[in-house]
Coordinates of C-alpha atoms and ligand atoms in Angstrom, one line a residue:
M1 CA -7.7 -29.8 -60.7
N2 CA -9.8 -27.9 -58.1
R3 CA -8.3 -27.6 -54.6
P4 CA -10.2 -28.6 -51.6
V5 CA -10.8 -25.8 -49.0
E6 CA -8.3 -27.3 -46.5
Q7 CA -5.4 -27.1 -49.0
V8 CA -6.2 -23.6 -49.9
R9 CA -6.3 -22.6 -46.3
N10 CA -2.8 -23.8 -45.9
R11 CA -1.8 -21.9 -49.0
L12 CA -3.2 -18.5 -48.1
P13 CA 0.1 -16.7 -48.5
Q14 CA 1.7 -15.7 -45.3
R15 CA 2.6 -12.3 -46.8
A16 CA -1.0 -11.6 -47.7
R17 CA -2.1 -12.5 -44.1
E18 CA 0.5 -10.1 -42.8
L19 CA -0.7 -7.4 -45.2
A20 CA -4.3 -8.0 -44.1
G21 CA -3.2 -7.8 -40.4
N22 CA -1.3 -4.6 -40.9
A23 CA -4.1 -2.9 -42.8
A24 CA -6.6 -4.0 -40.1
R25 CA -4.2 -2.7 -37.3
R26 CA -3.9 0.7 -39.0
L27 CA -7.6 1.1 -39.2
R28 CA -8.1 0.0 -35.6
D29 CA -5.4 2.5 -34.4
A30 CA -7.2 5.2 -36.3
F31 CA -10.5 4.5 -34.4
P32 CA -9.5 3.0 -31.0
G33 CA -12.3 1.7 -28.9
R34 CA -15.0 1.5 -31.6
G35 CA -17.1 -1.6 -32.4
T36 CA -15.7 -3.8 -35.1
L37 CA -16.7 -5.9 -38.1
K38 CA -15.1 -9.2 -39.0
V39 CA -13.4 -9.4 -42.4
E40 CA -13.6 -12.8 -44.0
A41 CA -11.6 -14.6 -46.6
P42 CA -14.3 -15.9 -49.0
F43 CA -12.0 -18.7 -50.3
T44 CA -12.3 -20.4 -47.0
G45 CA -14.8 -18.4 -44.9
E46 CA -12.3 -17.8 -42.2
A47 CA -11.8 -14.4 -40.4
I48 CA -8.7 -12.6 -41.4
G49 CA -9.1 -9.4 -39.3
E50 CA -11.4 -6.9 -37.8
I51 CA -12.2 -3.4 -39.0
P52 CA -13.5 -0.6 -36.7
I53 CA -16.9 0.9 -37.3
A54 CA -16.3 4.7 -37.5
I55 CA -19.2 6.7 -36.0
A56 CA -20.5 10.1 -37.1
E57 CA -18.0 11.9 -34.7
D58 CA -15.1 10.0 -36.4
V59 CA -16.4 11.0 -39.8
A60 CA -16.6 14.6 -38.8
A61 CA -13.1 14.5 -37.4
A62 CA -11.8 12.9 -40.6
I63 CA -13.5 15.6 -42.7
A64 CA -12.0 18.4 -40.5
R65 CA -8.5 16.9 -41.0
A66 CA -9.1 16.5 -44.7
R67 CA -10.3 20.1 -45.0
R68 CA -7.2 21.4 -43.4
A69 CA -4.9 19.4 -45.7
Q70 CA -7.0 20.4 -48.7
A71 CA -6.2 24.1 -48.5
E72 CA -2.5 23.4 -48.7
W73 CA -3.0 20.8 -51.5
A74 CA -5.1 23.1 -53.7
A75 CA -2.5 25.8 -53.4
R76 CA 0.2 23.5 -54.9
P77 CA 0.8 23.9 -58.7
L78 CA -1.2 21.6 -60.9
L79 CA 1.9 19.8 -62.2
Q80 CA 3.0 19.0 -58.7
R81 CA -0.4 17.4 -58.0
A82 CA -0.1 15.5 -61.3
A83 CA 3.4 14.3 -60.3
A84 CA 1.9 12.7 -57.2
L85 CA -0.5 10.7 -59.4
L86 CA 2.4 9.4 -61.4
R87 CA 4.2 8.3 -58.2
F88 CA 1.1 6.5 -57.2
H89 CA 1.0 4.8 -60.6
D90 CA 4.5 3.5 -60.1
L91 CA 3.9 2.4 -56.5
V92 CA 0.8 0.4 -57.5
L93 CA 2.8 -1.4 -60.2
N94 CA 5.7 -2.0 -57.8
H95 CA 3.4 -3.5 -55.2
R96 CA 1.3 -5.4 -57.8
D97 CA 1.6 -8.8 -56.2
E98 CA 0.9 -7.8 -52.7
I99 CA -2.2 -5.9 -53.7
L100 CA -3.3 -8.9 -55.8
D101 CA -2.8 -11.2 -52.8
L102 CA -4.8 -8.9 -50.5
M103 CA -7.6 -8.4 -53.1
Q104 CA -7.9 -12.1 -53.6
I105 CA -7.9 -12.8 -49.9
E106 CA -10.6 -10.2 -49.2
T107 CA -12.9 -10.9 -52.2
G108 CA -12.1 -14.5 -53.3
K109 CA -11.8 -13.3 -56.9
A110 CA -9.7 -15.0 -59.5
R111 CA -6.2 -13.5 -59.9
R112 CA -6.8 -12.7 -63.6
D113 CA -9.8 -10.6 -62.5
A114 CA -7.8 -8.9 -59.7
V115 CA -5.1 -7.9 -62.1
E116 CA -7.5 -5.8 -64.2
E117 CA -7.7 -3.4 -61.2
I118 CA -4.0 -2.9 -61.2
V119 CA -4.0 -2.1 -64.9
D120 CA -7.1 0.1 -64.5
I121 CA -5.5 2.2 -61.7
A122 CA -2.3 2.7 -63.7
I123 CA -4.3 3.8 -66.8
T124 CA -6.4 6.2 -64.8
A125 CA -3.5 7.7 -62.9
R126 CA -1.5 8.2 -66.1
Y127 CA -4.4 9.7 -68.0
Y128 CA -5.3 12.3 -65.4
A129 CA -1.7 13.1 -64.6
Y130 CA -0.9 13.9 -68.3
H131 CA -4.2 15.2 -69.5
G132 CA -5.9 16.6 -66.4
P133 CA -3.8 19.7 -66.0
R134 CA -4.8 21.0 -69.4
L135 CA -8.5 20.5 -68.6
L136 CA -8.1 22.3 -65.3
R137 CA -6.2 25.4 -66.4
P138 CA -8.1 28.7 -66.8
R139 CA -9.8 28.8 -70.2
R140 CA -10.7 31.8 -72.3
R141 CA -14.4 31.8 -73.4
R142 CA -16.2 34.0 -75.8
G143 CA -17.8 37.2 -74.6
L144 CA -20.9 38.9 -76.2
I145 CA -18.8 41.3 -78.3
P146 CA -15.2 40.4 -79.1
L147 CA -12.6 42.5 -77.3
L148 CA -15.2 44.2 -75.1
T149 CA -15.5 41.4 -72.6
R150 CA -12.7 39.2 -71.6
V151 CA -14.1 35.9 -70.2
T152 CA -12.2 33.3 -68.2
E153 CA -13.6 30.0 -66.9
L154 CA -11.9 28.8 -63.7
R155 CA -12.2 25.3 -62.2
H156 CA -12.0 25.3 -58.4
P157 CA -12.0 22.2 -56.2
I158 CA -15.2 21.5 -54.3
G159 CA -13.5 20.8 -51.0
V160 CA -13.8 17.4 -49.3
V161 CA -15.2 14.7 -51.6
G162 CA -16.8 11.7 -49.9
I163 CA -16.2 8.5 -51.8
I164 CA -18.4 5.5 -51.0
A165 CA -17.3 2.3 -52.7
P166 CA -18.6 -1.2 -53.2
W167 CA -16.7 -4.5 -52.7
N168 CA -16.6 -6.0 -56.2
Y169 CA -13.6 -4.0 -57.5
P170 CA -12.0 -3.0 -54.2
L171 CA -9.0 -1.1 -55.6
T172 CA -10.5 0.4 -58.7
L173 CA -13.7 1.7 -57.1
A174 CA -12.0 2.9 -53.9
V175 CA -9.3 5.0 -55.5
G176 CA -10.0 5.3 -59.2
D177 CA -12.4 8.2 -58.7
A178 CA -10.2 9.7 -56.0
L179 CA -7.4 10.4 -58.6
P180 CA -9.3 13.0 -60.7
A181 CA -10.8 14.5 -57.5
L182 CA -7.3 14.9 -56.0
L183 CA -5.8 16.3 -59.2
A184 CA -8.6 18.9 -59.1
G185 CA -7.4 20.0 -55.7
N186 CA -9.9 18.2 -53.4
A187 CA -9.4 16.1 -50.3
I188 CA -11.0 12.7 -50.0
V189 CA -12.7 10.9 -47.2
L190 CA -13.2 7.3 -48.3
K191 CA -15.8 4.9 -47.0
P192 CA -14.9 1.5 -48.5
A193 CA -17.2 -1.5 -48.5
E194 CA -17.4 -3.5 -45.3
A195 CA -15.9 -6.5 -46.9
T196 CA -12.9 -4.8 -48.6
S197 CA -11.6 -2.1 -46.3
L198 CA -8.2 -3.7 -46.0
T199 CA -7.4 -3.4 -49.7
A200 CA -8.7 0.2 -49.5
S201 CA -6.5 0.9 -46.5
F202 CA -3.5 -0.5 -48.3
A203 CA -4.3 1.7 -51.4
V204 CA -4.7 4.8 -49.3
D205 CA -1.4 4.1 -47.7
L206 CA 0.2 4.0 -51.2
L207 CA -1.6 7.2 -52.1
M208 CA -0.2 9.0 -49.0
R209 CA 3.3 7.7 -49.9
S210 CA 2.9 9.4 -53.3
G211 CA 3.6 12.8 -51.6
L212 CA 0.2 14.0 -50.4
P213 CA 0.0 16.2 -47.3
A214 CA -1.0 14.3 -44.1
G215 CA -4.8 14.1 -43.8
L216 CA -5.6 14.7 -47.5
V217 CA -7.0 11.2 -47.9
E218 CA -8.8 9.8 -44.9
I219 CA -10.4 6.4 -44.6
V220 CA -13.5 5.7 -42.5
S221 CA -14.4 2.1 -42.3
G222 CA -17.8 0.8 -41.1
R223 CA -21.3 0.1 -42.0
G224 CA -23.1 1.8 -44.8
E225 CA -26.1 2.9 -43.0
L226 CA -24.0 4.4 -40.2
T227 CA -20.6 5.4 -41.4
G228 CA -21.6 5.9 -45.0
A229 CA -24.7 7.8 -44.1
A230 CA -22.6 10.1 -41.8
L231 CA -20.3 10.9 -44.7
V232 CA -23.2 11.7 -47.0
E233 CA -24.4 14.2 -44.3
A234 CA -21.1 16.0 -44.0
A235 CA -19.0 15.8 -47.2
D236 CA -19.0 18.7 -49.7
A237 CA -19.7 16.3 -52.6
I238 CA -20.4 12.6 -52.8
C239 CA -19.1 10.1 -55.3
F240 CA -21.0 6.8 -54.9
S241 CA -20.6 3.4 -56.6
G242 CA -23.0 0.7 -55.5
S243 CA -26.6 -0.5 -55.8
T244 CA -29.4 1.5 -57.3
A245 CA -31.4 1.2 -54.0
V246 CA -28.7 2.9 -51.9
G247 CA -27.9 5.3 -54.7
R248 CA -31.5 6.6 -54.6
Q249 CA -31.2 7.2 -50.8
I250 CA -27.9 9.1 -51.3
A251 CA -29.3 11.2 -54.1
A252 CA -32.2 12.2 -51.9
R253 CA -29.9 13.3 -49.0
A254 CA -27.5 15.0 -51.4
G255 CA -30.5 16.8 -53.0
A256 CA -31.7 18.0 -49.6
R257 CA -28.2 19.3 -48.8
L258 CA -27.7 20.6 -52.3
V259 CA -24.4 19.0 -52.7
H260 CA -23.1 17.3 -55.9
A261 CA -23.6 13.5 -56.0
S262 CA -22.3 11.4 -58.9
L263 CA -23.9 7.9 -58.8
E264 CA -22.5 4.8 -60.5
L265 CA -25.2 2.2 -60.0
G266 CA -26.4 -1.2 -61.0
G267 CA -27.0 -2.8 -64.4
K268 CA -28.7 -5.6 -66.3
N269 CA -26.6 -5.3 -69.3
P270 CA -27.6 -6.8 -72.7
M271 CA -25.4 -8.3 -75.4
I272 CA -26.6 -8.6 -79.0
V273 CA -25.0 -11.1 -81.3
L274 CA -25.8 -10.7 -85.0
A275 CA -25.6 -13.7 -87.3
D276 CA -22.5 -12.3 -89.1
A277 CA -20.4 -12.1 -86.0
D278 CA -16.9 -13.6 -85.9
F279 CA -18.0 -16.8 -84.2
E280 CA -14.9 -17.8 -82.2
R281 CA -14.3 -14.2 -81.0
T282 CA -17.9 -13.9 -80.0
I283 CA -17.9 -17.0 -77.9
D284 CA -14.8 -15.9 -76.1
G285 CA -16.3 -12.5 -75.6
A286 CA -19.5 -13.9 -74.3
V287 CA -17.6 -15.9 -71.7
R288 CA -15.7 -12.9 -70.5
A289 CA -18.8 -10.7 -70.6
A290 CA -20.9 -13.0 -68.4
F291 CA -18.3 -14.5 -66.1
T292 CA -15.5 -12.1 -65.4
N293 CA -15.2 -11.6 -61.7
A294 CA -17.8 -14.4 -61.3
G295 CA -20.3 -12.0 -62.8
Q296 CA -19.9 -9.5 -59.9
L297 CA -19.1 -6.7 -62.3
C298 CA -21.5 -3.8 -62.8
I299 CA -20.9 -3.9 -66.6
A300 CA -21.2 -7.7 -66.8
I301 CA -23.6 -9.1 -69.4
E302 CA -26.7 -10.8 -67.8
R303 CA -28.9 -10.9 -70.9
L304 CA -27.6 -12.3 -74.1
Y305 CA -29.6 -12.0 -77.4
V306 CA -28.5 -14.1 -80.4
E307 CA -29.9 -13.8 -83.9
A308 CA -32.1 -16.8 -84.6
A309 CA -30.0 -18.1 -87.5
L310 CA -27.0 -18.5 -85.2
Y311 CA -28.8 -19.3 -81.9
D312 CA -28.4 -23.2 -81.7
R313 CA -24.8 -23.2 -82.8
F314 CA -24.0 -20.3 -80.5
L315 CA -25.6 -21.9 -77.5
D316 CA -23.8 -25.2 -78.0
A317 CA -20.4 -23.6 -78.3
F318 CA -21.0 -21.1 -75.5
A319 CA -22.2 -23.9 -73.2
A320 CA -19.1 -26.1 -74.1
R321 CA -16.7 -23.2 -73.4
T322 CA -18.5 -22.4 -70.1
R323 CA -18.4 -26.0 -68.9
A324 CA -14.6 -26.0 -69.5
L325 CA -13.9 -22.9 -67.4
K326 CA -11.5 -23.5 -64.6
I327 CA -13.1 -22.6 -61.3
A328 CA -11.0 -22.8 -58.1
A329 CA -9.8 -21.1 -55.0
D330 CA -6.2 -20.3 -55.7
F331 CA -3.7 -17.6 -56.5
S332 CA -2.7 -18.6 -60.0
Y333 CA -3.4 -16.8 -63.2
D334 CA -4.8 -20.1 -64.7
T335 CA -8.0 -20.0 -62.7
E336 CA -10.9 -18.4 -64.6
I337 CA -13.6 -18.2 -62.0
G338 CA -13.2 -17.4 -58.4
S339 CA -15.5 -17.3 -55.4
L340 CA -18.5 -15.0 -54.8
I341 CA -17.8 -12.4 -52.1
G342 CA -19.9 -14.0 -49.4
A343 CA -23.1 -15.6 -48.1
E344 CA -25.5 -12.8 -49.1
Q345 CA -24.3 -12.8 -52.7
L346 CA -24.4 -16.5 -52.9
A347 CA -28.0 -16.6 -51.5
K348 CA -29.1 -14.0 -54.2
V349 CA -27.6 -16.0 -57.0
V350 CA -29.1 -19.3 -55.7
A351 CA -32.5 -17.5 -55.4
H352 CA -32.4 -16.1 -58.9
V353 CA -31.5 -19.5 -60.5
D354 CA -33.9 -21.5 -58.4
D355 CA -36.7 -19.1 -59.1
A356 CA -36.0 -19.3 -62.8
R357 CA -35.8 -23.1 -62.7
A358 CA -39.0 -23.3 -60.7
K359 CA -40.9 -21.1 -63.2
G360 CA -39.8 -23.1 -66.3
A361 CA -36.4 -21.8 -67.4
R362 CA -33.8 -24.3 -68.5
V363 CA -30.4 -24.5 -66.8
V364 CA -28.1 -25.3 -69.8
V365 CA -24.9 -25.2 -67.8
G366 CA -24.1 -24.8 -64.1
G367 CA -26.8 -23.9 -61.6
R368 CA -25.1 -25.3 -58.6
A369 CA -23.2 -24.0 -55.6
R370 CA -19.8 -25.6 -55.1
A371 CA -19.2 -26.0 -51.4
D372 CA -16.5 -28.5 -52.2
L373 CA -14.3 -25.6 -53.6
G374 CA -15.2 -23.0 -50.9
P375 CA -18.2 -21.8 -49.0
Y376 CA -19.4 -19.2 -51.6
F377 CA -18.5 -20.8 -55.0
Y378 CA -21.2 -21.0 -57.7
E379 CA -20.8 -22.5 -61.1
P380 CA -21.0 -20.3 -64.1
T381 CA -24.5 -20.7 -65.3
I382 CA -26.4 -20.3 -68.6
L383 CA -30.2 -20.1 -68.6
T384 CA -32.6 -20.2 -71.4
G385 CA -36.4 -19.5 -71.3
V386 CA -36.1 -16.7 -68.8
K387 CA -39.3 -14.7 -68.9
P388 CA -40.8 -11.6 -67.2
G389 CA -41.9 -12.5 -63.7
M390 CA -38.6 -14.4 -63.0
L391 CA -36.1 -12.6 -60.7
A392 CA -33.3 -13.3 -63.2
C393 CA -35.3 -11.5 -66.0
N394 CA -35.2 -7.9 -64.8
E395 CA -33.3 -7.8 -61.5
E396 CA -29.6 -7.5 -61.4
T397 CA -28.2 -10.9 -60.3
F398 CA -24.6 -9.8 -59.8
G399 CA -23.3 -13.3 -60.2
P400 CA -22.2 -15.8 -62.8
V401 CA -25.6 -16.2 -64.4
V402 CA -26.6 -15.2 -67.9
A403 CA -29.9 -15.6 -69.7
V404 CA -29.7 -16.4 -73.4
A405 CA -32.5 -15.8 -75.9
S406 CA -32.9 -15.5 -79.6
F407 CA -34.3 -12.6 -81.8
Q408 CA -35.6 -12.5 -85.3
N409 CA -34.5 -9.1 -86.4
V410 CA -32.6 -6.1 -85.3
E411 CA -35.7 -4.1 -84.3
E412 CA -36.6 -6.9 -81.9
A413 CA -33.0 -7.0 -80.5
I414 CA -33.0 -3.3 -79.8
R415 CA -36.4 -3.5 -78.1
L416 CA -35.3 -6.4 -75.9
A417 CA -32.0 -4.8 -75.0
N418 CA -33.8 -1.5 -74.0
A419 CA -36.5 -3.3 -72.0
S420 CA -34.8 -2.7 -68.7
E421 CA -35.0 0.0 -66.0
Y422 CA -31.2 0.0 -66.1
G423 CA -28.9 1.5 -68.8
L424 CA -25.3 1.0 -67.9
S425 CA -23.5 -0.9 -70.6
A426 CA -24.1 -3.1 -73.7
S427 CA -22.2 -5.2 -76.1
I428 CA -22.8 -5.8 -79.9
W429 CA -21.1 -8.4 -82.0
S430 CA -21.0 -8.1 -85.8
R431 CA -18.6 -8.0 -88.7
D432 CA -20.6 -5.1 -90.1
S433 CA -19.2 -2.1 -88.3
A434 CA -21.6 0.4 -89.7
R435 CA -24.6 -1.7 -88.7
A436 CA -23.2 -2.3 -85.2
H437 CA -22.7 1.5 -84.8
A438 CA -26.2 2.2 -85.9
I439 CA -27.6 -0.2 -83.4
A440 CA -25.3 1.2 -80.7
A441 CA -26.7 4.7 -81.1
R442 CA -30.2 3.3 -80.4
L443 CA -29.4 1.5 -77.2
N444 CA -30.2 3.4 -74.0
T445 CA -27.0 2.6 -72.2
G446 CA -24.1 4.9 -71.1
T447 CA -21.5 2.7 -72.9
V448 CA -21.6 0.3 -75.8
N449 CA -18.8 -2.1 -76.7
I450 CA -18.6 -3.4 -80.3
N451 CA -16.9 -6.7 -80.7
E452 CA -15.7 -6.5 -77.1
A453 CA -17.3 -7.6 -73.8
Y454 CA -16.8 -4.5 -71.6
S455 CA -13.2 -3.5 -71.5
A456 CA -12.9 -1.4 -74.7
A457 CA -15.2 1.3 -73.3
W458 CA -13.9 1.0 -69.7
S459 CA -10.3 1.3 -70.6
A460 CA -10.9 4.2 -72.9
V461 CA -10.5 6.6 -70.0
D462 CA -10.6 9.6 -72.2
A463 CA -14.3 8.9 -72.8
P464 CA -17.1 9.3 -70.3
M465 CA -18.4 6.1 -68.5
G466 CA -21.6 5.8 -66.6
G467 CA -25.2 4.9 -66.6
M468 CA -28.5 6.1 -68.1
K469 CA -31.9 5.5 -66.4
A470 CA -31.6 3.7 -63.0
S471 CA -27.9 3.0 -63.6
G472 CA -26.8 6.4 -62.3
L473 CA -26.2 10.1 -62.6
G474 CA -23.0 11.7 -63.8
R475 CA -20.0 10.1 -65.5
R476 CA -16.6 8.9 -64.5
H477 CA -13.5 9.1 -66.8
G478 CA -12.6 11.8 -69.3
R479 CA -13.3 15.4 -68.8
E480 CA -16.7 14.8 -67.2
G481 CA -15.0 12.5 -64.7
L482 CA -12.8 15.4 -63.7
Y483 CA -15.2 18.3 -63.9
R484 CA -17.7 16.6 -61.5
F485 CA -15.2 17.3 -58.8
T486 CA -14.9 21.0 -59.6
E487 CA -17.0 24.1 -59.3
S488 CA -16.7 26.2 -62.4
Q489 CA -16.4 30.0 -62.0
T490 CA -16.9 32.5 -64.8
V491 CA -14.9 35.7 -64.5
A492 CA -15.9 38.3 -67.1
E493 CA -14.1 41.6 -67.3
Q494 CA -15.8 44.4 -69.2
R495 CA -13.4 46.7 -71.1
L496 CA -13.7 50.0 -73.1
L497 CA -17.5 50.2 -73.4
P498 CA -20.3 49.2 -71.0
L499 CA -22.9 46.7 -72.0
T500 CA -25.5 49.4 -71.7
A501 CA -26.2 52.9 -73.0
L502 CA -23.2 55.3 -72.8
P503 CA -23.6 58.1 -70.3
G504 CA -26.0 60.6 -71.8
Q505 CA -26.9 58.4 -74.8
P506 CA -30.7 58.0 -75.3
F507 CA -31.6 54.4 -74.5
A508 CA -33.6 54.1 -77.8
Q509 CA -30.5 54.9 -79.7
F510 CA -28.6 52.2 -77.7
V511 CA -31.2 49.7 -78.6
R512 CA -30.9 50.5 -82.3
M513 CA -27.1 50.1 -82.1
M514 CA -27.4 46.9 -80.2
T515 CA -29.9 45.5 -82.8
A516 CA -27.5 46.5 -85.6
A517 CA -24.6 44.9 -83.8
L518 CA -26.5 41.6 -83.2
R519 CA -27.4 41.5 -87.0
L520 CA -23.8 42.0 -87.9
I521 CA -22.5 39.4 -85.4
R522 CA -24.9 36.8 -86.7
R523 CA -23.4 37.2 -90.3
I524 CA -19.7 37.2 -89.4
P525 CA -18.5 33.7 -88.9
G526 CA -15.6 34.6 -86.6
L527 CA -17.8 36.6 -84.3
R528 CA -20.7 34.1 -83.9
Ligands
NAD601 P1 -24.3 -1.3 -51.9 O1 -25.1 -0.2 -52.4 O2 -24.9 -2.2 -50.9 O3 -23.0 -0.7 -51.1 C1 -22.1 0.2 -51.7 C2 -21.5 1.0 -50.6 O4 -22.5 1.9 -50.0 C3 -20.9 0.3 -49.4 O5 -19.7 0.9 -49.0 C4 -21.9 0.4 -48.3 O6 -21.4 0.3 -47.0 C5 -22.4 1.8 -48.6 N1 -23.8 2.0 -48.1 C6 -24.8 1.1 -47.9 N2 -25.9 1.8 -47.4 C7 -25.6 3.1 -47.3 C8 -26.3 4.2 -46.9 N3 -27.5 4.2 -46.5 N4 -25.6 5.4 -46.9 C9 -24.4 5.5 -47.3 N5 -23.6 4.5 -47.7 C10 -24.2 3.3 -47.7 O7 -23.6 -2.0 -53.1 P2 -22.7 -3.3 -53.0 O8 -23.5 -4.5 -52.7 O9 -21.5 -3.1 -52.2 O10 -22.2 -3.4 -54.6 C11 -22.9 -4.0 -55.6 C12 -23.7 -3.0 -56.4 O11 -22.9 -2.0 -56.9 C13 -24.3 -3.7 -57.7 O12 -25.6 -3.2 -57.8 C14 -23.4 -3.1 -58.8 O13 -24.0 -3.1 -60.0 C15 -23.1 -1.8 -58.3 N6 -21.8 -1.3 -58.8 C16 -21.9 -0.3 -59.7 C17 -20.8 0.2 -60.3 C18 -20.8 1.3 -61.4 O14 -19.7 1.8 -61.7 N7 -21.9 1.6 -62.0 C19 -19.5 -0.4 -60.0 C20 -19.5 -1.4 -59.1 C21 -20.7 -1.8 -58.5

């Protein structure tokens, strides 16, 4: 069933290799003579291209080009900007299979995980194209006294937004946030993750083909601490998705520069299973929650709490389903678990599981690297008996590892779920909707899915998505996800009477009038 590495190597689609080669060439042409980083195909560990390391000077030049294009772009009517998003939507769907090949080549993820990114980008582009213009139009707001003050709220673009993206969802996280930023009239300079710059380059190419002015979206590839840091020093706003450690550094620099920074960071997401949950659906949900994208998903579940009455039955069925998952290096939709991204991620997963095992946790399923499938494969793994003091207890593993434990009552479940420095996402399973909603409101996480692993909240792009506590600042999706790329401006025009004493009017009399007016306004519903 599982293909040995040699066979996969021969099967790496020629078309995807060409795509990777073209994307790498485009980046090298943009930054001739710079040092390079090798890009690896995790399925086999072989090099598939080289990307240049853009230095601070290159970043400054990219920002200057983007700034010039931004002025022209912001002057275009909103509906023209929205139309470009819809063309991008269509291009992504038309190029679906090439993008999937490239993403799989660059990340080693399973195709069914990769396809989620195509769907996500289509949903996001459509949403902002159809709903964004309404949110961005000038809005009338209430003045102090009706008719006397006419107040308008305007939304201006910030300028050049620097997007810094991680590798785990190389399409979604490179361009998903760019879409609302562009609609709002901004330019983008994108620093993709080192491992996935080719997918990002392909996506930027499609964006430019959607009718954007030359230079509006620039890509600067390279190392985080060099290229990424240079972008943080120069962009007008930063949109960062990645680890909490780097997010803290970026927040500090953005704070010093007083520029906006939205930060989508790590998680250690809990799932609560109540005894009345629909059993089969919950088992399926738990598998997707823990092992989608081999667990390399910021909203993946790493802590699973099951009500004591259901615990044994749940663990048996969850273990059986996990053991049966199809793990392989291939390009078919049948495969359920792909490779990890690379050596560093594999080492982290191994360290977490080995540490837990050494300190007394039980490995129920998995717990092994699978070099026979590819250099960075790791089996989906279920642990029990994970305790404070183990790496897997509080630290984000970001791999196919989930710790299962039982709880006695809902209070204990809520306490356990909230006992984390992170607060990104959570999942609750129960047939009692009212009870699940009541628990949801008490969880300190930016999103909660009820009877779903993670995608109900993620795909609801009309609603904000992001993290509490160490999981971030700001929100993507919905109106918040658009407004973070704007500066609001309030324009208030005073008419007929000044908001002070009339010429020659004694001030004490003005104060009496004002007091009477305030008493009146407080009582008239339409004026409040
Ligand atoms: P990372 O923080 O190491 O890197 C993310 C990006 O930041 C990369 O492009 C990297 O080159 C760049 N970078 C690194 N150091 C930098 C610096 N000093 N200045 C500027 N840029 C710098 O994260 P990663 O390992 O690529 O991704 C995994 C992490 O991302 C996990 O913690 C995961 O939970 C998190 N993540 C969060 C979300 C979310 O939406 N909340 C989404 C995906 C991933």
